[in-house]
């Protein structure tokens, strides 16, 4: 029965080679079954012990069990190796390099008109002005008559105004708001009214819809000097530096005295350039002391109260501030253009 010994040794050796050669867990399971399973080689060997001489059985049985344990241990070690290798393979394939540059999310920005409007609102709210809004569809009375613009005034011409079938109109300025705010209220008033206005103007340099801001203050002892002080501060806030303002006498039906405001061209410093049509000055808006008749129409005593009003195009201010040559660039919605601003 000495033949059993080399058998066991050979068996163990072969098992060792096959376990080491198992390339994955599936193969290892098959090898394990071949040697350690119920019908495996080791089990067969153990069963054959009964055929040995009784004196041999104990020793051969011990050796066979020891060999079985070593094969078990080798299979378990190989299993551990394969599992570790599998985990490392997964980690390597899913490797995350946190030092790689990410893909930046593109964010938009506010439209230039929104920017300028917010800056305007911020300035006036810091001075205690409130923000008022009015309807874009307005009555003739609030848009014209109450503002001292009689029926025969050129501004009433249908070429300038969009009329609706019911006799109402698209407001031609934000001045309708001052009538609505003053009606039924007592001074002092201090407010601004930014918003959209409409003129029947199809010239390519203009737009039938544009944005205006109107400022309005009524109190006792208000002077033109107060108006100028507010406008200088406003210009400085918008342009980020001191600007030179010029007031030219003008006529508006709802203010007396009235003035056009220009400011020194920020691009050429009054030397004259294409942006200011070689004038050195840029038109900014209109202003003046509120006409006593307008106050009277709103049942405010003009002997006791005075006020000033001013208005300017928000779009025009944005053009000046950002150096935008054409009004249409603001309304066409071309992102390539807006991104440059
Ligand atoms: Zn200029």
Coordinates of C-alpha atoms and ligand atoms in Angstrom, one line a residue:
X1 CA 0.0 0.0 0.0
X2 CA 3.0 2.3 -0.2
X3 CA 1.6 3.3 -3.6
X4 CA -1.0 5.5 -1.9
X5 CA 1.6 7.9 -0.6
X6 CA 2.9 9.1 -3.9
X7 CA -0.8 9.3 -5.0
X8 CA -1.5 11.7 -2.3
X9 CA 1.6 13.8 -2.9
X10 CA 0.9 13.9 -6.7
X11 CA -2.7 14.8 -6.0
X12 CA -1.7 17.6 -3.7
X13 CA 0.9 18.9 -6.1
X14 CA -1.6 18.8 -9.1
X15 CA -4.2 20.5 -7.0
X16 CA -1.6 23.2 -6.1
X17 CA -0.8 23.8 -9.8
X18 CA -4.4 23.9 -10.9
X19 CA -5.4 26.3 -8.0
X20 CA -2.6 28.6 -8.9
X21 CA -3.6 28.5 -12.6
X22 CA -7.3 29.3 -11.9
X23 CA -7.7 32.6 -13.7
X24 CA -11.0 33.6 -12.0
X25 CA -13.4 32.6 -9.3
X26 CA -15.4 30.5 -11.6
X27 CA -12.4 28.4 -12.6
X28 CA -11.3 28.2 -9.0
X29 CA -14.7 26.8 -7.9
X30 CA -14.4 24.1 -10.6
X31 CA -10.9 23.1 -9.4
X32 CA -12.1 23.1 -5.8
X33 CA -15.0 20.8 -6.7
X34 CA -12.7 18.5 -8.5
X35 CA -10.4 18.0 -5.5
X36 CA -12.5 18.8 -2.4
X37 CA -16.0 18.1 -3.5
X38 CA -18.0 15.1 -2.3
X39 CA -17.2 13.4 -5.5
X40 CA -13.7 14.9 -5.6
X41 CA -10.3 13.2 -5.6
X42 CA -9.6 13.8 -1.9
X43 CA -13.0 12.3 -0.9
X44 CA -12.3 9.2 -3.1
X45 CA -8.9 8.9 -1.5
X46 CA -10.4 9.1 2.0
X47 CA -12.9 6.5 1.1
X48 CA -10.2 4.2 -0.1
X49 CA -8.5 4.2 3.3
X50 CA -10.9 1.5 4.4
X51 CA -9.1 -0.8 2.0
X52 CA -5.7 -0.3 3.7
X53 CA -4.1 -2.4 6.3
X54 CA -5.6 -1.4 9.7
X55 CA -2.2 -0.4 10.9
X56 CA -1.8 2.0 8.0
X57 CA -5.2 3.6 8.1
X58 CA -4.6 6.0 10.9
X59 CA -1.4 7.4 9.5
X60 CA -2.7 7.6 5.9
X61 CA -5.9 9.1 7.1
X62 CA -4.0 11.8 9.0
X63 CA -1.8 12.6 6.0
X64 CA -4.8 12.7 3.7
X65 CA -6.7 15.1 6.1
X66 CA -3.6 17.3 6.4
X67 CA -3.3 17.4 2.6
X68 CA -7.0 18.2 2.3
X69 CA -6.6 21.1 4.7
X70 CA -3.5 22.4 2.8
X71 CA -5.5 22.2 -0.5
X72 CA -8.4 24.0 1.3
X73 CA -6.0 26.7 2.5
X74 CA -4.4 27.1 -1.0
X75 CA -7.9 27.4 -2.6
X76 CA -8.9 30.0 0.1
X77 CA -5.7 32.0 -0.5
X78 CA -6.2 31.9 -4.2
X79 CA -9.8 33.0 -3.8
X80 CA -8.6 36.0 -1.7
X81 CA -6.1 36.9 -4.4
X82 CA -8.6 36.7 -7.2
X83 CA -11.2 38.8 -5.3
X84 CA -8.6 41.4 -4.5
X85 CA -7.4 41.5 -8.1
X86 CA -11.1 41.9 -9.2
X87 CA -11.6 44.8 -6.9
X88 CA -8.4 46.5 -8.0
X89 CA -9.5 46.0 -11.6
X90 CA -12.8 47.7 -10.9
X91 CA -11.1 50.5 -9.1
X92 CA -8.6 51.0 -11.9
X93 CA -11.4 51.1 -14.6
X94 CA -13.5 53.6 -12.5
X95 CA -10.5 55.7 -11.5
X96 CA -11.5 59.3 -10.8
X97 CA -8.9 61.9 -11.3
X98 CA -10.0 64.8 -9.0
X99 CA -7.2 67.0 -10.3
X100 CA -8.6 67.0 -13.9
X101 CA -10.2 70.3 -15.0
X102 CA -13.9 70.2 -14.9
X103 CA -16.3 71.4 -17.5
X104 CA -17.4 74.8 -16.5
X105 CA -21.2 75.5 -16.5
X106 CA -22.0 78.4 -18.8
X107 CA -24.0 81.0 -17.0
X108 CA -25.8 83.9 -18.6
X109 CA -25.9 87.5 -17.4
X110 CA -28.4 90.2 -17.0
X111 CA -29.5 92.1 -20.1
X112 CA -27.8 95.6 -20.3
X113 CA -31.2 97.3 -19.9
X114 CA -31.9 95.2 -16.7
X115 CA -28.5 96.2 -15.4
X116 CA -29.0 99.9 -16.0
X117 CA -32.6 99.8 -14.7
X118 CA -31.5 98.1 -11.4
X119 CA -28.7 100.6 -11.0
X120 CA -31.1 103.5 -11.5
X121 CA -33.6 102.0 -9.0
X122 CA -30.8 101.4 -6.5
X123 CA -29.7 105.1 -6.6
X124 CA -33.1 106.5 -6.1
X125 CA -34.2 104.1 -3.4
X126 CA -31.1 105.1 -1.5
X127 CA -32.4 108.7 -1.7
X128 CA -35.8 107.6 -0.3
X129 CA -37.7 107.6 -3.7
X130 CA -40.3 104.9 -4.1
X131 CA -40.9 102.9 -7.2
X132 CA -44.2 103.3 -9.0
X133 CA -45.7 101.6 -12.0
X134 CA -48.5 102.4 -14.2
X135 CA -50.4 100.6 -17.1
X136 CA -48.9 100.6 -20.6
X137 CA -52.4 100.9 -22.0
X138 CA -53.6 104.3 -20.8
X139 CA -56.4 106.9 -21.3
X140 CA -55.8 110.0 -23.4
X141 CA -56.5 112.0 -20.3
X142 CA -53.7 110.5 -18.2
X143 CA -51.2 110.4 -21.0
X144 CA -51.9 113.8 -22.4
X145 CA -54.5 116.2 -21.0
X146 CA -53.6 115.9 -17.4
X147 CA -50.0 116.6 -18.4
X148 CA -51.0 119.9 -20.1
X149 CA -50.8 118.5 -23.6
X150 CA -53.9 119.8 -25.3
X151 CA -55.6 118.0 -28.2
X152 CA -53.9 120.2 -30.8
X153 CA -50.4 119.5 -29.5
X154 CA -48.1 117.8 -32.1
X155 CA -47.4 115.0 -29.6
X156 CA -51.1 114.0 -30.0
X157 CA -50.5 113.3 -33.7
X158 CA -51.4 109.8 -34.7
X159 CA -47.9 109.4 -36.2
X160 CA -46.5 109.4 -32.7
X161 CA -49.1 107.5 -30.8
X162 CA -50.5 104.0 -31.1
X163 CA -54.3 104.2 -30.5
X164 CA -56.5 101.3 -29.6
X165 CA -60.0 100.9 -31.1
X166 CA -61.6 101.9 -27.8
X167 CA -59.9 105.3 -27.8
X168 CA -57.2 104.3 -25.3
X169 CA -53.6 104.3 -26.3
X170 CA -50.2 102.8 -25.6
X171 CA -48.5 105.2 -23.3
X172 CA -46.0 107.4 -25.1
X173 CA -44.1 108.2 -21.9
X174 CA -44.0 107.1 -18.2
X175 CA -45.4 110.5 -17.2
X176 CA -48.9 108.9 -16.9
X177 CA -47.6 107.4 -13.6
X178 CA -47.2 110.8 -12.0
X179 CA -50.9 111.6 -12.7
X180 CA -52.0 108.3 -11.2
X181 CA -49.7 108.7 -8.1
X182 CA -50.7 112.3 -7.4
X183 CA -54.4 111.8 -7.9
X184 CA -56.1 111.6 -4.5
X185 CA -52.9 111.9 -2.5
X186 CA -51.2 114.7 -0.7
X187 CA -47.5 115.7 -1.1
X188 CA -44.7 115.2 -0.4
X189 CA -44.1 112.8 -3.3
X190 CA -40.8 111.3 -4.2
X191 CA -40.8 108.5 -6.7
X192 CA -39.4 107.0 -9.9
X193 CA -41.3 105.2 -12.6
X194 CA -39.3 103.0 -14.9
X195 CA -41.1 101.2 -17.7
X196 CA -41.9 100.5 -21.4
X197 CA -43.3 103.2 -23.6
X198 CA -44.4 103.2 -27.2
X199 CA -44.1 105.6 -30.2
X200 CA -45.1 105.1 -33.7
X201 CA -41.6 105.5 -35.0
X202 CA -40.3 103.0 -37.6
X203 CA -37.0 104.7 -38.3
X204 CA -34.2 102.1 -38.2
X205 CA -32.3 104.3 -35.6
X206 CA -35.3 104.1 -33.2
X207 CA -37.6 101.4 -31.9
X208 CA -41.4 101.6 -31.6
X209 CA -41.0 100.3 -28.0
X210 CA -38.3 101.6 -25.6
X211 CA -37.7 102.0 -21.9
X212 CA -38.0 105.2 -20.0
X213 CA -37.4 106.2 -16.4
X214 CA -39.2 109.2 -14.9
X215 CA -38.3 110.8 -11.6
X216 CA -40.7 113.0 -9.7
X217 CA -40.5 115.0 -6.5
X218 CA -43.1 117.4 -5.0
X219 CA -42.6 119.1 -1.7
X220 CA -42.4 122.6 -0.2
X221 CA -39.4 124.8 -1.2
X222 CA -38.2 122.6 -4.1
X223 CA -35.9 124.4 -6.5
X224 CA -34.2 123.8 -9.8
X225 CA -30.9 123.5 -7.8
X226 CA -32.4 120.4 -6.1
X227 CA -33.1 118.9 -9.5
X228 CA -29.6 119.5 -10.7
X229 CA -28.1 118.1 -7.5
X230 CA -30.1 114.9 -7.9
X231 CA -29.1 114.6 -11.6
X232 CA -25.4 115.1 -11.0
X233 CA -25.5 112.4 -8.3
X234 CA -27.4 110.1 -10.6
X235 CA -25.0 110.6 -13.5
X236 CA -22.0 109.9 -11.2
X237 CA -23.7 106.8 -9.9
X238 CA -24.5 105.4 -13.4
X239 CA -21.1 106.2 -15.0
X240 CA -18.9 105.5 -12.0
X241 CA -17.3 108.9 -12.1
X242 CA -18.0 112.6 -12.2
X243 CA -19.7 113.7 -15.4
X244 CA -20.2 117.1 -16.7
X245 CA -23.8 118.0 -17.3
X246 CA -25.2 120.8 -19.5
X247 CA -28.8 122.1 -19.3
X248 CA -30.3 123.7 -22.4
X249 CA -33.4 125.7 -22.2
X250 CA -36.3 123.9 -23.9
X251 CA -40.1 123.6 -23.8
X252 CA -42.2 120.8 -22.5
X253 CA -45.9 121.3 -21.8
X254 CA -45.8 119.8 -18.4
X255 CA -42.7 121.6 -16.9
X256 CA -41.8 125.3 -16.6
X257 CA -39.0 126.1 -16.8
X258 CA -37.9 123.1 -18.9
X259 CA -34.4 121.9 -20.0
X260 CA -32.8 119.3 -22.1
X261 CA -29.9 117.5 -20.4
X262 CA -26.7 116.7 -22.2
X263 CA -23.6 115.3 -20.7
X264 CA -20.0 115.6 -21.9
X265 CA -19.2 112.7 -24.1
X266 CA -17.4 110.1 -22.0
X267 CA -15.7 108.6 -25.1
X268 CA -13.9 111.7 -26.4
X269 CA -14.0 114.1 -23.4
X270 CA -15.8 116.8 -25.4
X271 CA -13.3 116.7 -28.3
X272 CA -15.9 115.3 -30.7
X273 CA -16.2 111.8 -32.0
X274 CA -18.5 109.6 -34.1
X275 CA -20.5 108.5 -31.0
X276 CA -21.5 112.1 -30.2
X277 CA -21.7 113.2 -33.9
X278 CA -18.7 115.5 -33.3
X279 CA -20.7 117.6 -30.8
X280 CA -18.7 116.6 -27.7
X281 CA -22.0 116.3 -25.9
X282 CA -24.6 113.6 -25.7
X283 CA -28.3 114.1 -25.2
X284 CA -29.5 112.4 -22.1
X285 CA -33.1 113.4 -21.4
X286 CA -35.5 116.2 -20.4
X287 CA -36.3 117.8 -17.1
X288 CA -37.9 120.8 -15.4
X289 CA -40.0 122.2 -12.6
X290 CA -43.5 120.7 -12.7
X291 CA -45.9 123.1 -14.4
X292 CA -48.4 124.6 -11.9
X293 CA -51.3 123.6 -14.1
X294 CA -50.3 119.9 -13.8
X295 CA -50.3 120.3 -10.0
X296 CA -53.7 122.1 -10.1
X297 CA -55.1 119.2 -12.2
X298 CA -54.1 116.9 -9.4
X299 CA -55.6 119.2 -6.8
X300 CA -52.3 120.3 -5.4
X301 CA -51.8 123.9 -4.4
X302 CA -49.0 125.3 -6.6
X303 CA -48.5 128.3 -4.3
X304 CA -47.5 125.9 -1.5
X305 CA -45.9 123.0 -3.4
X306 CA -43.3 122.9 -6.1
X307 CA -41.8 119.9 -7.7
X308 CA -39.4 118.7 -10.3
X309 CA -39.6 116.0 -12.9
X310 CA -37.1 114.4 -15.2
X311 CA -37.1 111.6 -17.7
X312 CA -34.6 109.8 -19.8
X313 CA -34.3 106.7 -22.0
X314 CA -33.0 103.7 -20.2
X315 CA -31.9 102.2 -23.5
X316 CA -30.0 105.3 -24.4
X317 CA -28.3 105.3 -21.0
X318 CA -27.3 101.7 -21.5
X319 CA -25.9 102.6 -25.0
X320 CA -23.8 105.4 -23.5
X321 CA -22.6 103.4 -20.6
X322 CA -21.6 100.3 -22.6
X323 CA -20.7 102.1 -25.8
X324 CA -23.4 100.3 -27.8
X325 CA -23.6 102.0 -31.3
X326 CA -27.1 100.8 -32.3
X327 CA -30.3 100.7 -30.3
X328 CA -31.4 97.6 -32.2
X329 CA -28.5 95.6 -30.7
X330 CA -30.4 95.8 -27.4
X331 CA -33.6 94.4 -28.8
X332 CA -32.6 91.8 -31.3
X333 CA -31.7 89.3 -28.7
X334 CA -28.6 88.1 -30.5
X335 CA -26.7 86.4 -27.7
X336 CA -23.4 86.8 -29.5
X337 CA -23.8 90.5 -29.4
X338 CA -25.1 90.7 -25.8
X339 CA -22.3 88.5 -24.6
X340 CA -19.8 91.2 -25.6
X341 CA -21.5 93.8 -23.5
Ligands
LIG1 ZN1 -17.6 112.0 -28.3

